[in-house]
């Protein structure tokens, strides 16, 4: 059986949703590659502290209307996996203030996490660069 990243994402998202009771984030568009709005913050090697409000920022192009969903990814850039839903169906206005819960493991450095932005209307997605989380 060949397992694709999209299949793995859908399975992990469904599992997280069943545990948390939240609706799963939309699956990214198949085979389109990352074509959604660029995510600017957190930036490469930035360390985001838990328990403190943090503003995630993204560009308003090429998709400027509708809603987006944000998912925290854990692991190296070459093999990051969905860790938790940050927000689903938030207004696509270029930013979202997130307070990382203190249950997120410390990255022990400035890499180990990423964020995936998904445009809810069409599944277009984009990733941040690697950043750290301090706990």
PDB file of C-alpha atoms in Angstrom:
ATOM      1  CA  UNK A   1       0.000   0.000   0.000  1.00  0.00           C
ATOM      2  CA  UNK A   2       1.403   3.387  -1.002  1.00  0.00           C
ATOM      3  CA  UNK A   3       0.748   6.098   1.621  1.00  0.00           C
ATOM      4  CA  UNK A   4       0.798   9.700   0.438  1.00  0.00           C
ATOM      5  CA  UNK A   5       1.352  12.792   2.565  1.00  0.00           C
ATOM      6  CA  UNK A   6      -2.247  13.868   1.893  1.00  0.00           C
ATOM      7  CA  UNK A   7      -3.569  10.526   3.108  1.00  0.00           C
ATOM      8  CA  UNK A   8      -1.384  10.677   6.211  1.00  0.00           C
ATOM      9  CA  UNK A   9      -2.499  14.268   6.867  1.00  0.00           C
ATOM     10  CA  UNK A  10      -6.173  13.291   6.568  1.00  0.00           C
ATOM     11  CA  UNK A  11      -5.762  10.313   8.918  1.00  0.00           C
ATOM     12  CA  UNK A  12      -3.836  12.302  11.537  1.00  0.00           C
ATOM     13  CA  UNK A  13      -6.265  15.237  11.302  1.00  0.00           C
ATOM     14  CA  UNK A  14      -9.248  12.947  11.736  1.00  0.00           C
ATOM     15  CA  UNK A  15      -7.601  11.346  14.762  1.00  0.00           C
ATOM     16  CA  UNK A  16      -6.857  14.694  16.355  1.00  0.00           C
ATOM     17  CA  UNK A  17     -10.412  15.867  15.719  1.00  0.00           C
ATOM     18  CA  UNK A  18     -11.893  12.772  17.305  1.00  0.00           C
ATOM     19  CA  UNK A  19      -9.779  13.318  20.412  1.00  0.00           C
ATOM     20  CA  UNK A  20     -10.336  17.068  20.647  1.00  0.00           C
ATOM     21  CA  UNK A  21     -13.936  17.154  19.416  1.00  0.00           C
ATOM     22  CA  UNK A  22     -13.023  19.831  16.877  1.00  0.00           C
ATOM     23  CA  UNK A  23     -13.687  19.590  13.177  1.00  0.00           C
ATOM     24  CA  UNK A  24     -10.554  18.554  11.291  1.00  0.00           C
ATOM     25  CA  UNK A  25      -8.723  21.121   9.226  1.00  0.00           C
ATOM     26  CA  UNK A  26      -9.305  20.745   5.500  1.00  0.00           C
ATOM     27  CA  UNK A  27      -6.915  18.490   3.656  1.00  0.00           C
ATOM     28  CA  UNK A  28      -4.450  20.250   1.367  1.00  0.00           C
ATOM     29  CA  UNK A  29      -5.031  20.117  -2.374  1.00  0.00           C
ATOM     30  CA  UNK A  30      -3.606  16.955  -3.909  1.00  0.00           C
ATOM     31  CA  UNK A  31      -0.477  17.262  -6.062  1.00  0.00           C
ATOM     32  CA  UNK A  32      -0.722  21.043  -6.465  1.00  0.00           C
ATOM     33  CA  UNK A  33       2.295  21.751  -4.272  1.00  0.00           C
ATOM     34  CA  UNK A  34       2.396  24.716  -1.902  1.00  0.00           C
ATOM     35  CA  UNK A  35       0.672  27.512  -3.837  1.00  0.00           C
ATOM     36  CA  UNK A  36      -1.249  29.418  -1.150  1.00  0.00           C
ATOM     37  CA  UNK A  37      -0.417  32.690   0.560  1.00  0.00           C
ATOM     38  CA  UNK A  38       3.123  32.903   1.977  1.00  0.00           C
ATOM     39  CA  UNK A  39       3.296  32.646   5.764  1.00  0.00           C
ATOM     40  CA  UNK A  40       5.767  35.259   7.065  1.00  0.00           C
ATOM     41  CA  UNK A  41       5.654  34.839  10.814  1.00  0.00           C
ATOM     42  CA  UNK A  42       6.933  32.880  12.647  1.00  0.00           C
ATOM     43  CA  UNK A  43      10.112  33.180  10.650  1.00  0.00           C
ATOM     44  CA  UNK A  44      13.079  30.882  10.192  1.00  0.00           C
ATOM     45  CA  UNK A  45      14.728  29.988  13.520  1.00  0.00           C
ATOM     46  CA  UNK A  46      12.336  32.190  15.520  1.00  0.00           C
ATOM     47  CA  UNK A  47      11.439  30.787  18.955  1.00  0.00           C
ATOM     48  CA  UNK A  48       7.789  31.123  19.978  1.00  0.00           C
ATOM     49  CA  UNK A  49       7.095  30.936  23.741  1.00  0.00           C
ATOM     50  CA  UNK A  50       4.156  28.914  25.064  1.00  0.00           C
ATOM     51  CA  UNK A  51       1.510  30.689  27.125  1.00  0.00           C
ATOM     52  CA  UNK A  52       2.064  34.048  25.395  1.00  0.00           C
ATOM     53  CA  UNK A  53      -0.109  35.465  22.597  1.00  0.00           C
ATOM     54  CA  UNK A  54       1.762  35.292  19.295  1.00  0.00           C
ATOM     55  CA  UNK A  55       0.678  36.813  15.974  1.00  0.00           C
ATOM     56  CA  UNK A  56       0.931  34.445  13.007  1.00  0.00           C
ATOM     57  CA  UNK A  57       1.137  36.540   9.813  1.00  0.00           C
ATOM     58  CA  UNK A  58       0.630  35.697   6.153  1.00  0.00           C
ATOM     59  CA  UNK A  59       0.325  37.490   2.814  1.00  0.00           C
ATOM     60  CA  UNK A  60      -3.099  38.284   1.368  1.00  0.00           C
ATOM     61  CA  UNK A  61      -2.150  37.121  -2.118  1.00  0.00           C
ATOM     62  CA  UNK A  62      -2.828  35.096  -4.172  1.00  0.00           C
ATOM     63  CA  UNK A  63      -5.965  34.291  -2.111  1.00  0.00           C
ATOM     64  CA  UNK A  64      -7.448  37.296  -0.330  1.00  0.00           C
ATOM     65  CA  UNK A  65     -11.026  36.333   0.552  1.00  0.00           C
ATOM     66  CA  UNK A  66     -12.767  33.600   2.496  1.00  0.00           C
ATOM     67  CA  UNK A  67     -11.237  31.660   5.347  1.00  0.00           C
ATOM     68  CA  UNK A  68      -8.059  29.741   6.100  1.00  0.00           C
ATOM     69  CA  UNK A  69      -7.108  27.046   8.589  1.00  0.00           C
ATOM     70  CA  UNK A  70      -3.780  26.790  10.412  1.00  0.00           C
ATOM     71  CA  UNK A  71      -2.184  23.554  11.614  1.00  0.00           C
ATOM     72  CA  UNK A  72       0.918  23.204  13.792  1.00  0.00           C
ATOM     73  CA  UNK A  73       3.392  20.722  12.307  1.00  0.00           C
ATOM     74  CA  UNK A  74       6.077  18.901  14.302  1.00  0.00           C
ATOM     75  CA  UNK A  75       9.276  17.415  12.958  1.00  0.00           C
ATOM     76  CA  UNK A  76      11.955  18.286  10.413  1.00  0.00           C
ATOM     77  CA  UNK A  77      10.998  20.245   7.300  1.00  0.00           C
ATOM     78  CA  UNK A  78      11.462  17.151   5.144  1.00  0.00           C
ATOM     79  CA  UNK A  79       9.023  15.080   7.218  1.00  0.00           C
ATOM     80  CA  UNK A  80       6.873  17.382   9.369  1.00  0.00           C
ATOM     81  CA  UNK A  81       3.578  15.864  10.503  1.00  0.00           C
ATOM     82  CA  UNK A  82       0.393  17.539  11.742  1.00  0.00           C
ATOM     83  CA  UNK A  83       0.606  17.991  15.515  1.00  0.00           C
ATOM     84  CA  UNK A  84      -2.462  20.075  16.382  1.00  0.00           C
ATOM     85  CA  UNK A  85      -5.050  22.344  14.815  1.00  0.00           C
ATOM     86  CA  UNK A  86      -4.349  25.987  15.650  1.00  0.00           C
ATOM     87  CA  UNK A  87      -7.573  27.355  14.145  1.00  0.00           C
ATOM     88  CA  UNK A  88     -10.101  26.292  11.521  1.00  0.00           C
ATOM     89  CA  UNK A  89     -12.033  28.600   9.212  1.00  0.00           C
ATOM     90  CA  UNK A  90     -10.607  31.903  10.436  1.00  0.00           C
ATOM     91  CA  UNK A  91     -11.038  35.017   8.317  1.00  0.00           C
ATOM     92  CA  UNK A  92      -8.292  35.362   5.725  1.00  0.00           C
ATOM     93  CA  UNK A  93      -7.162  38.805   6.925  1.00  0.00           C
ATOM     94  CA  UNK A  94      -3.411  38.182   7.105  1.00  0.00           C
ATOM     95  CA  UNK A  95      -3.008  37.399  10.786  1.00  0.00           C
ATOM     96  CA  UNK A  96      -4.210  35.270  13.672  1.00  0.00           C
ATOM     97  CA  UNK A  97      -3.255  35.659  17.330  1.00  0.00           C
ATOM     98  CA  UNK A  98      -2.467  32.268  18.845  1.00  0.00           C
ATOM     99  CA  UNK A  99      -1.484  31.428  22.394  1.00  0.00           C
ATOM    100  CA  UNK A 100       0.490  28.170  22.192  1.00  0.00           C
ATOM    101  CA  UNK A 101      -0.623  25.878  25.040  1.00  0.00           C
ATOM    102  CA  UNK A 102       1.986  24.836  27.583  1.00  0.00           C
ATOM    103  CA  UNK A 103       1.367  21.204  26.619  1.00  0.00           C
ATOM    104  CA  UNK A 104       3.418  21.647  23.430  1.00  0.00           C
ATOM    105  CA  UNK A 105       6.847  20.054  23.899  1.00  0.00           C
ATOM    106  CA  UNK A 106       9.871  22.344  23.904  1.00  0.00           C
ATOM    107  CA  UNK A 107      11.784  22.146  20.639  1.00  0.00           C
ATOM    108  CA  UNK A 108      15.127  22.442  22.466  1.00  0.00           C
ATOM    109  CA  UNK A 109      16.285  24.902  19.848  1.00  0.00           C
ATOM    110  CA  UNK A 110      15.088  27.077  17.018  1.00  0.00           C
ATOM    111  CA  UNK A 111      13.677  24.390  14.710  1.00  0.00           C
ATOM    112  CA  UNK A 112      11.349  21.423  14.988  1.00  0.00           C
ATOM    113  CA  UNK A 113       7.997  23.053  14.242  1.00  0.00           C
ATOM    114  CA  UNK A 114       6.175  24.584  11.298  1.00  0.00           C
ATOM    115  CA  UNK A 115       2.710  25.839  10.421  1.00  0.00           C
ATOM    116  CA  UNK A 116       0.609  24.849   7.436  1.00  0.00           C
ATOM    117  CA  UNK A 117      -1.929  27.368   6.106  1.00  0.00           C
ATOM    118  CA  UNK A 118      -4.791  25.907   4.043  1.00  0.00           C
ATOM    119  CA  UNK A 119      -7.230  28.024   2.018  1.00  0.00           C
ATOM    120  CA  UNK A 120     -10.551  26.477   3.025  1.00  0.00           C
ATOM    121  CA  UNK A 121     -12.344  27.124  -0.289  1.00  0.00           C
ATOM    122  CA  UNK A 122      -9.927  25.225  -2.513  1.00  0.00           C
ATOM    123  CA  UNK A 123      -7.373  23.363  -0.382  1.00  0.00           C
ATOM    124  CA  UNK A 124      -4.385  25.420  -1.598  1.00  0.00           C
ATOM    125  CA  UNK A 125      -1.710  25.299   1.092  1.00  0.00           C
ATOM    126  CA  UNK A 126       1.596  26.796   2.191  1.00  0.00           C
ATOM    127  CA  UNK A 127       4.148  26.120   4.935  1.00  0.00           C
ATOM    128  CA  UNK A 128       6.192  28.336   7.214  1.00  0.00           C
ATOM    129  CA  UNK A 129       9.902  27.854   7.544  1.00  0.00           C
ATOM    130  CA  UNK A 130      11.117  25.912  10.586  1.00  0.00           C
ATOM    131  CA  UNK A 131      10.845  27.605  13.985  1.00  0.00           C
ATOM    132  CA  UNK A 132      11.159  26.600  17.619  1.00  0.00           C
ATOM    133  CA  UNK A 133       8.816  26.579  20.597  1.00  0.00           C
ATOM    134  CA  UNK A 134      10.049  27.261  24.116  1.00  0.00           C
ATOM    135  CA  UNK A 135       8.283  25.710  27.056  1.00  0.00           C
TER     136      UNK A 135
END
